[in-house]
Structure formats: structure tokens, C-alpha cells
XYZ file of C-alpha atoms in Angstrom:
747
model
C 47.022 38.835 19.156
C 49.377 40.198 21.484
C 48.550 42.636 23.390
C 50.374 45.705 22.216
C 47.515 44.995 18.956
C 44.655 47.042 19.031
C 41.461 45.143 18.516
C 39.605 47.741 15.766
C 35.585 47.090 16.155
C 32.625 48.306 13.452
C 29.177 49.218 13.738
C 26.484 48.611 12.182
C 24.723 51.799 10.991
C 21.087 51.427 13.109
C 23.317 50.093 15.906
C 25.732 54.106 15.342
C 22.052 56.073 14.939
C 21.000 54.240 18.431
C 23.672 55.202 20.064
C 24.094 58.830 19.072
C 20.529 59.324 20.009
C 20.755 57.772 23.909
C 24.010 59.683 24.157
C 22.169 62.985 23.266
C 19.267 61.832 25.111
C 21.006 60.556 28.646
C 22.576 64.312 28.135
C 19.441 66.135 28.003
C 17.789 64.957 30.812
C 20.732 66.011 32.906
C 20.047 69.904 32.233
C 15.721 69.492 31.637
C 15.087 70.940 34.841
C 17.439 73.837 34.985
C 15.534 76.652 33.903
C 17.291 80.286 32.701
C 15.585 83.632 31.405
C 15.609 87.450 31.272
C 13.279 90.159 30.564
C 14.356 90.001 26.801
C 13.017 86.874 26.745
C 9.836 87.387 29.299
C 5.974 87.642 27.408
C 2.852 88.704 28.972
C 2.148 84.330 27.801
C 4.882 83.488 29.929
C 4.159 86.337 33.179
C 0.886 85.697 36.155
C 0.045 89.366 37.012
C -2.509 89.451 39.663
C -4.017 92.114 41.980
C -2.785 95.031 40.474
C 0.014 94.057 38.893
C -0.132 95.867 35.410
C 2.855 96.345 32.511
C 3.498 99.954 31.714
C 5.856 101.361 29.111
C 7.788 97.850 28.943
C 7.934 97.886 32.884
C 6.659 95.465 35.021
C 4.399 98.010 37.471
C 3.423 95.608 40.648
C 0.897 98.744 42.022
C -1.234 101.582 40.314
C -0.226 104.998 39.490
C -3.246 106.383 41.309
C -2.619 110.610 43.362
C -5.014 109.276 46.277
C -2.927 107.042 49.032
C -4.432 103.273 48.874
C -3.610 99.898 50.673
C -3.794 96.776 48.321
C -1.182 95.000 46.350
C 0.055 93.079 43.200
C 2.268 89.895 42.505
C 3.467 89.176 38.670
C 4.904 84.893 39.305
C 6.941 83.000 36.314
C 3.851 81.449 34.874
C 6.158 78.172 35.170
C 7.085 76.347 38.171
C 10.462 75.398 38.869
C 12.970 73.628 40.639
C 14.457 75.203 44.072
C 16.519 73.703 46.018
C 18.980 73.109 44.106
C 20.147 76.738 44.231
C 19.438 79.911 42.535
C 20.845 83.015 41.061
C 18.146 85.734 40.237
C 18.799 89.447 39.817
C 16.553 92.205 39.092
C 16.208 96.802 38.616
C 13.015 98.210 40.356
C 12.069 101.690 40.854
C 9.937 102.994 44.420
C 8.267 106.691 42.769
C 5.729 108.676 45.174
C 3.423 111.407 43.572
C 3.444 112.382 46.676
C 6.698 112.911 48.679
C 5.099 112.895 51.935
C 3.651 109.720 51.212
C 5.854 106.303 51.564
C 4.583 102.807 52.934
C 4.847 99.378 51.783
C 7.715 98.186 49.321
C 8.167 95.050 47.038
C 9.882 91.765 47.408
C 11.465 88.969 46.217
C 8.507 85.742 46.682
C 9.236 82.254 46.439
C 5.670 81.411 46.520
C 3.260 77.579 46.656
C 0.453 78.622 43.586
C -0.122 81.321 41.042
C -3.358 81.848 42.030
C -3.691 84.132 45.364
C -2.517 87.282 46.166
C -1.132 88.428 50.063
C -1.729 90.640 51.912
C -2.023 94.764 51.389
C -0.265 96.941 54.100
C 2.381 96.345 55.888
C 2.472 92.216 54.492
C 4.176 93.621 51.228
C 1.140 91.327 49.204
C 2.750 88.127 51.409
C 1.127 85.659 52.718
C 2.763 85.391 55.494
C 2.202 81.775 56.223
C 3.563 80.480 52.752
C 5.943 82.678 51.008
C 9.452 83.074 51.471
C 10.608 86.209 50.169
C 13.191 88.633 49.914
C 11.752 91.740 50.691
C 12.285 95.329 50.497
C 10.363 97.755 53.110
C 10.135 101.049 52.827
C 8.469 101.226 55.972
C 9.270 100.686 59.306
C 6.658 98.072 60.890
C 7.789 97.430 65.183
C 4.722 94.412 65.271
C 7.369 92.887 62.562
C 10.462 93.819 64.290
C 11.784 96.538 61.329
C 15.138 97.987 62.140
C 14.431 101.247 60.095
C 11.729 102.436 56.858
C 15.013 101.601 54.371
C 16.029 97.575 54.519
C 16.367 94.230 53.074
C 14.958 91.769 54.799
C 15.147 87.748 53.900
C 11.139 85.858 55.676
C 10.689 82.129 56.197
C 6.898 82.011 56.613
C 7.399 84.967 58.730
C 7.216 88.640 57.694
C 9.745 88.400 60.680
C 12.879 87.947 58.233
C 15.297 85.953 59.971
C 17.595 88.263 59.133
C 17.802 91.813 57.986
C 20.550 95.013 56.279
C 20.110 98.289 57.022
C 20.760 99.705 53.293
C 21.709 103.503 54.307
C 24.707 101.984 55.085
C 25.123 100.596 51.614
C 24.341 103.887 50.473
C 20.421 103.355 48.434
C 17.060 104.688 49.656
C 14.772 103.170 48.274
C 11.973 105.611 48.131
C 14.716 107.822 46.252
C 13.184 107.262 42.649
C 15.999 106.321 41.364
C 17.195 102.816 39.729
C 18.087 100.196 42.010
C 19.964 96.723 41.019
C 19.335 93.661 43.378
C 21.293 90.372 43.268
C 20.314 87.578 45.199
C 22.145 83.510 45.604
C 21.513 80.685 47.080
C 23.625 78.086 47.503
C 21.721 74.890 49.546
C 23.653 74.054 52.922
C 25.311 77.542 52.341
C 24.245 81.304 52.055
C 21.338 83.729 50.711
C 23.361 86.096 49.256
C 21.647 89.570 48.911
C 23.481 92.628 46.624
C 21.599 96.457 46.204
C 23.139 98.955 44.410
C 22.264 101.930 42.193
C 25.515 100.109 40.047
C 24.237 97.819 36.762
C 27.103 96.277 37.960
C 27.464 93.452 40.941
C 28.780 94.996 44.628
C 32.109 92.420 45.525
C 30.308 92.288 48.875
C 26.749 91.052 50.020
C 24.703 93.575 51.753
C 22.803 90.564 53.548
C 23.637 87.465 53.777
C 21.959 84.914 55.916
C 22.380 80.998 56.952
C 19.212 79.213 55.392
C 17.774 76.016 53.565
C 14.537 76.160 52.598
C 13.920 72.479 52.210
C 11.429 72.662 54.836
C 9.579 76.190 53.623
C 9.786 75.263 50.167
C 7.547 73.066 48.164
C 9.813 70.922 45.568
C 8.633 73.148 42.728
C 7.372 76.697 43.447
C 6.400 79.621 41.628
C 9.537 82.876 41.519
C 8.752 86.683 41.018
C 7.743 89.930 42.958
C 5.272 91.090 45.537
C 4.062 94.662 46.140
C 1.766 96.662 48.080
C 1.250 100.349 49.232
C 0.378 101.013 52.756
C -1.746 103.596 53.000
C 0.570 105.610 50.249
C 1.034 106.646 47.308
C 4.321 104.301 45.674
C 4.545 103.155 42.921
C 6.580 100.146 42.498
C 8.384 98.621 39.081
C 10.154 96.114 38.057
C 12.666 97.164 34.946
C 14.441 94.308 33.944
C 15.141 90.190 35.553
C 17.281 87.474 35.260
C 16.485 84.060 36.503
C 18.214 80.617 36.300
C 19.081 77.014 38.381
C 21.999 74.660 37.763
C 21.773 71.966 36.157
C 21.040 69.545 38.999
C 23.808 66.361 39.210
C 22.926 63.946 36.677
C 23.663 60.134 37.822
C 25.822 57.704 36.701
C 26.244 58.990 33.556
C 25.760 56.011 30.677
C 29.001 55.056 29.025
C 29.377 57.506 25.930
C 29.267 55.236 22.202
C 32.775 54.314 21.451
C 35.404 56.668 19.343
C 35.480 53.725 15.862
C 30.943 54.670 15.920
C 31.150 58.292 15.305
C 34.500 59.091 14.286
C 36.927 57.267 11.988
C 39.457 54.411 13.957
C 42.501 56.526 15.672
C 46.008 54.521 13.972
C 46.797 51.426 15.633
C 48.982 50.651 18.750
C 51.563 49.436 17.059
C 54.296 45.969 17.570
C 57.264 47.514 16.954
C 57.943 44.227 15.672
C 55.884 43.893 12.857
C 55.851 46.149 9.750
C 52.611 49.046 9.766
C 52.171 49.161 6.468
C 52.799 47.605 3.127
C 56.897 48.495 1.769
C 56.916 50.257 -1.844
C 59.894 48.571 -3.470
C 62.965 51.198 -3.145
C 61.440 52.908 -0.127
C 63.156 52.877 3.346
C 59.983 53.410 5.989
C 61.358 55.820 8.142
C 61.885 54.997 12.707
C 58.608 53.771 14.046
C 58.336 54.607 17.254
C 56.149 52.319 19.561
C 52.821 54.120 19.795
C 51.535 56.430 16.531
C 49.118 59.483 18.204
C 45.823 59.137 16.418
C 45.093 61.788 14.362
C 42.514 64.223 14.286
C 38.851 62.570 14.546
C 37.735 63.854 11.270
C 40.579 62.671 8.564
C 41.949 59.808 8.337
C 45.426 59.535 7.390
C 47.100 57.478 4.910
C 48.757 55.786 7.416
C 45.714 54.264 8.727
C 43.672 54.159 5.561
C 46.155 50.853 4.436
C 45.973 49.884 8.278
C 42.267 49.820 7.728
C 42.037 47.695 5.321
C 44.307 45.498 6.423
C 41.572 44.854 9.823
C 38.998 44.626 7.114
C 40.305 42.281 5.408
C 42.638 39.840 7.096
C 43.240 37.920 4.197
C 43.979 40.532 1.571
C 47.165 41.765 0.789
C 48.253 44.552 -1.108
C 50.017 44.611 -3.799
C 52.152 47.084 -4.584
C 51.580 49.080 -8.019
C 54.362 49.688 -11.024
C 56.585 52.272 -10.203
C 55.605 53.644 -13.514
C 51.383 54.501 -12.220
C 53.411 55.955 -9.216
C 55.524 58.162 -10.815
C 52.680 59.304 -13.176
C 50.430 59.489 -10.664
C 52.716 62.031 -9.047
C 53.701 63.380 -11.583
C 49.309 64.390 -12.655
C 49.035 64.942 -8.704
C 51.871 67.624 -8.993
C 50.235 69.676 -12.315
C 46.880 69.570 -10.913
C 48.112 70.665 -7.260
C 50.400 73.750 -8.767
C 47.250 74.131 -11.080
C 45.219 74.894 -8.073
C 47.408 76.477 -6.182
C 47.646 79.207 -8.464
C 43.774 79.534 -8.939
C 43.129 79.693 -5.105
C 46.239 82.524 -5.173
C 44.662 84.383 -7.500
C 41.251 84.321 -5.581
C 42.041 84.981 -2.329
C 44.501 88.598 -3.667
C 41.402 89.270 -5.458
C 39.168 89.230 -2.637
C 41.636 90.365 -0.670
C 42.234 93.575 -3.061
C 38.264 93.686 -3.068
C 38.285 93.214 1.066
C 40.412 96.124 0.896
C 38.624 98.569 -1.156
C 35.532 98.159 1.182
C 37.221 98.677 4.167
C 38.210 101.614 2.895
C 34.834 102.769 1.885
C 34.107 101.545 5.534
C 37.334 103.081 7.488
C 36.210 106.608 5.574
C 32.839 106.798 7.341
C 33.539 105.667 10.361
C 35.966 107.781 11.185
C 33.337 110.900 10.137
C 31.519 108.771 13.061
C 34.401 108.932 14.834
C 35.965 111.978 15.071
C 31.934 112.956 15.894
C 32.864 110.951 19.016
C 36.774 112.045 19.548
C 35.633 114.956 20.968
C 33.656 113.004 23.670
C 34.875 111.756 27.267
C 33.196 108.777 27.772
C 30.899 108.054 24.598
C 31.857 104.261 24.311
C 31.262 102.199 20.638
C 28.911 99.066 20.713
C 28.461 97.084 17.944
C 25.558 96.370 15.926
C 25.379 92.820 17.357
C 25.011 94.104 20.793
C 22.608 96.198 20.011
C 20.447 94.414 18.462
C 20.843 91.918 21.133
C 19.845 94.099 23.532
C 16.653 95.719 21.387
C 15.638 91.705 21.034
C 16.484 92.050 17.220
C 14.727 95.930 17.289
C 11.858 94.515 17.809
C 8.774 96.316 16.690
C 7.704 95.775 20.694
C 10.620 97.545 21.843
C 9.369 101.165 20.103
C 8.978 104.137 22.500
C 9.432 106.256 20.806
C 10.244 108.388 17.127
C 12.851 111.573 16.408
C 14.248 113.153 13.548
C 14.675 110.591 10.975
C 14.804 107.741 13.615
C 12.915 105.011 15.750
C 14.105 105.227 19.486
C 14.023 101.679 21.144
C 14.602 100.504 24.561
C 17.515 97.874 25.481
C 19.040 96.133 27.144
C 22.602 95.775 27.236
C 23.366 91.961 27.474
C 26.564 92.312 29.644
C 25.904 94.579 32.304
C 22.416 94.597 32.063
C 22.085 98.101 31.911
C 18.581 99.690 30.222
C 19.796 102.213 27.419
C 17.196 104.537 24.533
C 18.900 103.432 20.699
C 17.649 105.447 18.259
C 18.245 103.855 15.007
C 18.727 105.429 11.747
C 15.858 104.351 9.079
C 17.711 104.583 6.265
C 14.658 105.832 3.986
C 15.624 104.922 0.213
C 16.223 108.488 -0.779
C 16.267 110.439 2.338
C 19.519 107.897 3.489
C 22.137 110.294 2.871
C 20.255 113.028 4.531
C 19.242 110.826 7.644
C 23.246 109.559 7.603
C 23.985 113.895 7.605
C 21.040 114.360 10.988
C 22.832 111.243 12.682
C 26.182 112.839 12.361
C 25.500 116.194 13.239
C 23.171 115.092 16.454
C 26.768 113.030 17.676
C 29.476 115.740 16.764
C 26.793 117.920 18.876
C 25.748 115.774 21.669
C 29.060 113.998 22.035
C 30.173 116.952 23.575
C 27.759 118.432 25.908
C 27.646 118.093 29.788
C 24.910 119.302 31.278
C 21.948 117.844 33.889
C 19.102 118.631 31.703
C 20.407 117.007 28.369
C 19.336 113.428 26.937
C 23.801 112.065 28.316
C 24.456 110.320 24.757
C 25.964 106.989 26.304
C 27.918 105.899 22.547
C 27.209 104.820 19.121
C 27.710 102.462 16.388
C 28.406 102.404 12.940
C 28.186 98.887 10.775
C 26.178 97.334 8.072
C 24.954 100.753 6.680
C 23.178 101.808 9.783
C 24.553 105.000 12.415
C 23.098 104.037 16.284
C 22.768 106.121 18.799
C 22.579 105.156 22.175
C 21.170 107.062 25.183
C 20.437 106.992 28.937
C 16.902 104.591 29.225
C 14.553 107.819 30.793
C 11.870 105.150 32.017
C 8.485 107.733 32.228
C 9.709 108.727 28.550
C 8.228 112.183 26.785
C 6.490 115.007 28.438
C 4.419 115.548 25.521
C 3.069 111.761 25.979
C 2.416 112.338 29.749
C 1.088 115.444 29.479
C -1.614 113.803 26.888
C -2.349 110.679 28.488
C -5.717 110.308 29.450
C -5.063 107.243 31.828
C -2.703 108.842 33.539
C -3.402 110.901 36.521
C -2.848 114.266 36.274
C 1.051 115.599 36.259
C 1.502 117.413 39.139
C 2.319 121.237 38.729
C 5.254 120.840 40.379
C 6.584 118.546 38.127
C 5.577 120.763 35.066
C 7.711 124.282 36.945
C 9.908 121.650 37.523
C 10.569 121.084 33.725
C 10.046 124.293 32.197
C 13.092 124.826 34.769
C 15.512 122.262 33.464
C 14.363 122.978 29.555
C 15.313 126.351 30.627
C 18.389 126.167 32.115
C 19.461 123.394 29.239
C 18.224 125.791 26.585
C 20.592 128.760 28.464
C 24.014 126.297 28.099
C 23.392 125.964 24.857
C 23.297 129.101 23.635
C 25.216 131.228 26.076
C 27.936 128.357 28.089
C 29.077 126.167 25.232
C 32.229 127.280 23.147
C 30.554 127.082 20.462
C 26.087 128.669 20.525
C 24.454 125.445 19.769
C 20.621 126.355 18.391
C 18.817 123.278 18.988
C 15.839 123.514 16.010
C 13.176 121.090 17.383
C 12.654 122.616 21.028
C 9.050 121.056 21.643
C 7.014 118.725 24.377
C 7.867 115.043 22.589
C 11.858 116.019 22.947
C 12.036 116.295 26.321
C 12.409 113.213 28.031
C 11.823 112.628 31.790
C 13.704 110.489 34.564
C 12.301 108.189 37.306
C 12.009 112.009 39.320
C 10.169 113.336 36.182
C 13.779 115.614 35.862
C 13.860 117.260 32.399
C 16.171 115.944 29.879
C 16.327 117.435 26.423
C 17.057 115.600 23.652
C 16.945 114.594 19.732
C 19.559 116.813 18.118
C 19.282 116.177 14.745
C 18.335 119.472 13.164
C 20.442 121.136 15.909
C 23.193 123.774 14.090
C 25.956 124.919 15.980
C 27.791 128.257 14.870
C 30.339 130.752 16.418
C 29.098 133.399 19.096
C 28.177 136.478 17.412
C 28.185 134.879 13.671
C 24.853 134.725 11.976
C 23.568 131.743 10.782
C 23.542 130.328 7.980
C 19.397 129.896 5.661
C 18.908 126.315 5.474
C 15.446 125.100 4.795
C 12.481 125.696 7.746
C 13.074 122.492 9.937
C 10.386 121.543 13.009
C 7.506 121.420 14.091
C 4.587 123.295 13.397
C 3.641 125.163 16.530
C 6.931 125.784 17.144
C 7.857 126.749 14.539
C 9.297 131.533 15.268
C 7.762 133.201 11.931
C 10.678 134.953 11.070
C 12.393 131.192 11.335
C 9.430 130.134 8.477
C 10.775 132.723 5.629
C 14.390 132.844 6.349
C 15.246 129.925 7.300
C 18.195 131.272 10.072
C 17.693 129.673 13.239
C 19.314 131.993 16.137
C 18.705 131.769 19.822
C 15.221 134.400 19.450
C 14.063 130.678 17.020
C 14.597 129.030 20.126
C 12.797 131.096 22.321
C 10.145 131.355 20.440
C 10.173 127.517 20.806
C 10.563 127.854 24.417
C 7.364 129.977 24.630
C 4.843 127.788 22.422
C 6.599 124.838 25.553
C 5.347 126.677 28.283
C 2.048 128.164 27.281
C 1.731 123.580 26.287
C 2.807 122.959 30.017
C 0.625 125.146 31.576
C -2.083 124.587 29.884
C -2.928 120.864 28.893
C -2.881 121.715 25.223
C -0.963 121.283 22.242
C 0.051 124.731 20.068
C -2.111 124.334 17.432
C -6.026 121.655 17.968
C -8.876 122.055 17.377
C -9.479 122.353 20.630
C -11.930 125.509 21.402
C -12.942 128.208 18.844
C -8.939 129.166 18.491
C -6.468 126.759 17.385
C -3.743 128.490 17.626
C -2.812 128.286 22.078
C -0.697 131.446 21.434
C -3.489 134.009 19.927
C -5.929 131.984 22.225
C -4.016 133.172 26.176
C -2.989 136.375 24.558
C -6.481 136.632 24.138
C -7.386 135.448 27.732
C -4.462 137.971 28.898
C -6.179 140.975 27.187
C -9.465 140.380 29.313
C -7.730 140.104 32.505
C -8.474 136.597 32.502
C -5.053 134.400 31.834
C -5.439 131.968 34.796
C -8.516 131.110 32.743
C -6.186 129.307 30.559
C -4.869 126.489 33.389
C -5.434 122.909 32.401
C -8.401 122.293 34.975
C -6.801 118.790 35.441
C -4.394 120.300 37.771
C -7.989 121.047 39.507
C -6.313 124.451 41.221
C -4.156 122.518 43.351
C -1.061 125.522 41.718
C 0.227 128.912 42.675
C -1.743 131.114 41.645
C 1.405 133.992 40.906
C 3.781 131.010 40.252
C 1.721 130.610 37.423
C 0.519 133.828 36.205
C 4.382 134.281 36.090
C 4.300 131.274 33.386
C 2.415 132.439 31.218
C 3.880 135.579 31.452
C 6.779 134.681 30.101
C 5.103 131.961 27.647
C 3.869 135.055 26.071
C 6.943 137.200 26.223
C 8.663 134.090 24.687
C 6.072 134.170 21.520
C 6.178 137.088 20.907
C 5.822 137.932 16.814
C 8.800 140.567 17.313
C 12.482 138.500 17.629
C 13.820 141.855 19.224
C 10.899 141.430 22.369
C 11.330 137.966 23.128
C 14.317 137.773 25.865
C 17.173 135.723 26.015
C 17.258 132.034 27.882
C 19.043 133.395 30.548
C 17.098 136.080 31.351
C 14.256 133.339 30.868
C 15.107 131.245 33.769
C 15.912 134.198 36.528
C 12.292 134.976 35.699
C 10.478 131.425 36.121
C 12.852 131.285 39.442
C 11.927 134.253 41.057
C 14.608 136.140 40.900
C 13.302 138.942 37.996
C 9.809 139.470 36.728
C 8.977 139.041 33.160
C 8.924 142.156 31.443
C 5.598 143.981 30.707
C 3.774 142.066 28.373
C 0.682 144.294 26.409
C -2.641 143.572 26.256
C -3.110 143.094 22.071
C -0.651 140.705 20.641
C 2.141 142.717 18.658
C 2.588 142.936 14.857
C 5.211 142.208 13.531
C 7.474 144.883 12.222
C 10.709 145.562 11.186
C 11.643 148.988 11.519
C 13.925 148.065 14.058
C 15.489 144.298 12.023
C 16.953 145.983 9.369
C 19.032 142.861 9.088
C 15.936 140.580 9.187
C 14.375 142.536 6.778
C 17.761 142.111 3.880
C 17.244 138.908 5.171
C 13.807 138.412 3.950
C 14.665 140.320 0.736
C 17.158 137.988 0.322
C 15.252 135.104 0.173
C 12.021 136.337 -2.074
C 14.569 135.179 -4.827
C 14.541 131.568 -3.979
C 11.109 131.650 -3.052
C 10.078 132.575 -6.380
C 12.716 130.406 -7.580
C 10.568 127.466 -6.209
C 6.968 129.309 -7.664
C 6.040 129.804 -4.581
C 3.327 132.896 -3.584
C 3.036 133.511 -0.257
C 0.152 135.749 -0.683
C -2.587 136.187 -2.768
C -2.975 139.379 -4.149
C 0.085 137.675 -6.054
C -0.841 135.012 -7.081
C -1.276 135.363 -10.749
C 1.979 136.755 -10.495
C 6.037 135.238 -11.078
C 7.609 137.276 -8.926
C 6.830 138.677 -5.313
C 8.538 142.040 -3.754
C 9.987 142.855 -0.850
C 7.062 144.792 0.483
C 4.681 141.917 -0.526
C 6.427 140.059 1.989
C 6.282 142.694 4.770
C 3.022 142.784 4.454
C 2.119 139.585 5.027
C 4.792 139.237 7.926
C 3.130 142.466 9.686
C -0.389 140.046 9.717
C 1.079 137.757 11.825
C 2.519 135.630 9.533
C -0.907 133.327 8.723
C -1.626 134.495 5.740
C 1.768 132.419 4.794
C 1.016 129.335 3.004
C 1.585 126.572 4.861
C 0.256 123.714 5.786
C -0.652 123.900 9.578
C -1.490 120.607 11.780
C -1.549 119.548 14.922
C 2.181 119.012 15.966
C 2.843 118.139 11.840
C 6.459 118.301 11.150
C 7.532 121.099 8.388
C 10.023 118.770 6.573
């Protein structure tokens, strides 16, 4: 055969299958030792928790939350050993907080350990075994015995607590004990360097804060365990891992086995042709075009008309195809043209119909998206997320990621894949009949909060409208909601200093909403479960699903009363008209709840109404007896008395007696004294509030139309007079036929 002629080989099916399997196995073996995981894929089964390490609120806590100083240690490791000598890359986010700002000491470390069964020493050793572990330490206390540069540094430890290299984090503008989330990246390339990056931002800095030339071969076994270690050094430090990603490169594979020939896995390419030989049988009357010396191979997934005869010739050199009759060719061509034309016409019709349907659907979606986009246009920073991004961030909205429930929505903890930033994703429940209302509430929340900027308001990061769902993305608050922190019996009592700062923060946020916005905002659902706490226990008021905007000085429209029993002002429950005063009443209930450690409506003691109980103690000159006993008397009595009186005056049954939120801010800060609070709780009076009385009279017909009877005396009547309604309200609204359960929603 001339050299220019290509030989064509064939492979039997069993041999073809065997070749493919061997090729895939060889490729898989090359990457078998590579490890890759992140926090979203970690479970309790893949973690090894030792010492004081435990899981809390979707974070890894390495040390216990104890109000008294201790010296203990904890360790969390990936349960399976990994190969590290080829290099590794890891990134994580952590926080170091303390219940007592003057009590610091210890720190945490990324650790490489020879086993997953032991915890190192506490105190200054950060839970490390100095003789066996390799670590990158984040030290919060200067230990002269180890030659530490200061009490805020990062160092590389190789079988010793004396770091081979260290860097002052003050130069990077990072304070480990600030309570803020710290992001770290560690990259190790064998024979080159170990680079450590540290930042408050989820975006890696361009330059490392520490770069050390190290070789782990003399300190680490072929397989070792990776994770984190921490200790308290006579302090109340709390060390939490919020996010973790880890990967090792694929080891260099040996000389790869020869892959199967192309002909074994795909139709053979066209042959390299000898220009002197015909490439295909020539049809009578048809002059073939000039053929180049080499014909490029067609795609492996198709067989061209030119290559098909060539394959036939190669498979059976003894047979030469005979040209078909010209009539048959013409008939076949005509029939083919008719079929092709019919198919093309049908395809064009189908495509046109599909395009029209898509356009119609796109217009419908665009209309809904425009509603959301127009609301978000008010904002300067919120971005639009894709549904795919948020689904990946929440592991497909997995139930294990649920961190709370808001108005018409479930809140998930999420980790944005491209940045590693932690977020809270609020997802509309879309519950059948309430679907339209839920969408309206979410649009309300987006349009309101997108334009608000205050340090004590929960920040909106972005939004998404896809697949008929609306999702809102907020800053993630590591300490959850205020009500969980207050009433979690398994955690230490929230110190009074934090409680007072929380109340001052919420008051400042409400003053901003009522008086400092271009259009005043009535929140309508101020309660402890809607107050979120960041890593420093700073209050962030959220959940604007029930909020309403109005021009300053304008009379609010009446709506169905919405909110939570115990926080609702009596006039709001009857008129449906929310004002600044109704928010002030809710804030008063919140103040008493935080100071007393009791819910506004509960079963504790002889009185299940918190406001009435505190007011009765005030009348007996024993108001401090209402203070939360879990505080153990650790508070300033003068400040506590002031706070309780602010709570009572804000909870007055008469709206006109309640102070404005600007005045409340001054009272809580000590800049102004609270007004006189009578010993007996006043009854409701409308003599000085004719507008409210008119509102009540206007509301009577609405209640009668619904068949509601608000007093026992009128239960047999089809109508209710304004005088009987006023009489009911003079009693404080307690005869109103509303069911009240602890914390239940009146919706």
C-alpha cells in the first residue's frame, strides 16, 4: 500500500468496551488522592469533634460559651486523613468573641495532626501538641516564653510553639478579638512557600500577610488530619469557625497508558488520499470537484457522505458499488426534496409558535420582574442574585439550613459560592391561597428596606425573582434573633450591658424610621424575634413584611390588624390604623421583655400580661422586683429603673401619653428623664382624641358587617354602638374577643 494511503482498522465490541474502561480507570487513578470539600458539604459524620468543640447555630464552636474564665481546649478535624505533601489550599472564616471584653487569651489555629483522637494542651498551647502538630496559629495573647511578637499575630509552627515565622496583624488592620468575622487563606506549595492571607473582607487580598519558606516533608506523615484547634487561656474567649474550604491538587500521574485509537470510540476519519486515485465512485455525468491532497477529518460524531463509501471500500475491497440508474436518482432526489420542504415548513411553524409562547411568557415574567426591579431601583447597593446561586448557597434550601421564620417566609443560612460570604436568604412560602399576599408582602419589604440606611437596620444585600419565587438576601447575623438569645436556657444569660445597648439600638432605628426618612415608615411588627444580633450583639431591626410608608403628617390608611399579640396597641387592634404610637407601644413591650426576661404574654406567675404585672409592682414601689433573676443583680439599679419606667410609659393604653421615639432615645441614653408614670395603669380615654373616636365609629360598621360582637352585652344584637365600643375600650381592651396565645400572630 502506498504511504499516502491510510489503513483502516476495526475493533470488536468487547475489545472496544475494555479499552474504554481501562482508559477511564487510568484517568480516575490519577485523581484518586485529590481531596476537595467545603463547609456546605460537611456533616457531623465527616467531622471529628474533640474536647470542648461542638456545633452551635450552624457554626463549629471550638470552645464553650462560659461566663467565667477557664483554661480549656477543643479541636475539630476532618474525619478522614488526607495527603498534604503535594500541597494544599484552604480558606476559612472565624470569629473570636468574649463575654467579658477584658478577658482575652488563647486563640485558634489551623492544625495538621498525625491522629484524630487527642487534644493538645489548653492555655497558651492553643490546644496543640507542640511535638507532633504543624499549625498556623492566630494568637490573641502574647506569651514571652514562646517569643510571640504581640497579642495579635499569625505564626507558622513546625513541631514547636515557637513560630518559625510570624506577622503582626495590626499591620494588616485586623484585630482578632474585635468580634468581627475574619477571613483567612493558607496556600502551601512544597519546596516553595506557605502563604497566609488575612482580611475582614471575603475577597482575598492581593498580597499575603505572612510568607514562610517551609518544607513539611520532615514534619508531616504521608497522611495526616486537618482541622482547627483553640483554647481559652484563663479567659472567656469563644472561637467559632463560620466557613471552611479545603483542597489538595491531583498528584502527577505516571506515564499515561495509550488511549484507545480514535476508530475504537468513534467513526473513522476520512482517509489520507493519493491524488492519483479516485476517492469515491464517480456517478455518470457528474464531474467531481478538485480534491486536495488531504481531506480534514469530519467531527467524530458524524459520518459524511464522502467518508461513507470509503468505509465500504475499506471493509470489502472485493466489492465495487454499481452506480444506480439515473431515474432512481432523480426520483429519490425529488422525494427527498418534498420531504425536506415539508419538514422545514413544519419546523418553521413549530419554531414560530414556540417563539410566540416564549415571548408571551417573557412579557408576563418581565412585568413581575419590573415590579421587583422598580422597588430595588431605589437602592444603591442591593444586587440581583440568580436562583441557581441562592439554591447552591443554601444547599438546595435544605431544612438543616433553616435559621428562622419571618412574615410569610422561611429564612435560610447561605454561603455565596463565588465569594464565600455568609448571608441570610428569606424565601417566600407561596402557600396556596396566601401566595398573592405573600408576594405583595415581599414587594413591600423590598421597596421599603432597599432605600433605608441605618446601622441598626438589617442590611439588604440583594434579591431574586425566578421560578415564581421572590427571595431576599440579608447580612447574616451570627447570634441569631433576640428572643432566642433571651430565652435559650442552655446558654448563659445575656448580660445587662448587651441588653441595654440592644434596646438603645432598636430605639435609634425606630426614630430613624419615624422621623428621619423622606417618607416615614411604620414597622407594625416590632418584637424580639424581629431583632437580629450580629457578632458583637449589636441590634439589627428586620422583617419589614408588614411595614407601611406614609407621608409625614398624613393620616394612615386603615388595614386589617396584623402583628403579634402582646405587642399590639389596643387602638390598633380595633381601628387597623398603624401610627408611630403603635410602634412605640410595641417597643414598650419589647423593653419590658428584655429587662424582665419574660414574654409579653405568658403563663409565668399570677399574671400572664407582662405590662400589667410590671405596672402593679411599680404601684407597690417594687418595680425592680420585675428584673430578670438570671442577671444575678449585675446591673446598675438607677439605669434599670429608668429602663423599666420607659417601658411602662411607652406601654400606656392612651396613645397621646406615649413619647416619640426621639424622646425615647434620649431617655435611654440618660439625656432626658422619663415622664411621670402613675402608680395605677390608666384606662383608655378618648376625650382628648376625637380623631381616634371618629376612626372607631367608622370601624363599627366594618365589624358588624363581619358579624363580630365585641361585648357580651351586645352578643344578641346585630349592631354595635360606638358608646358600647368606647365602654369596652375604657376597660383597657380586655373584653375584646381576640384569642391571645404566647407569641401568637394576629393575622
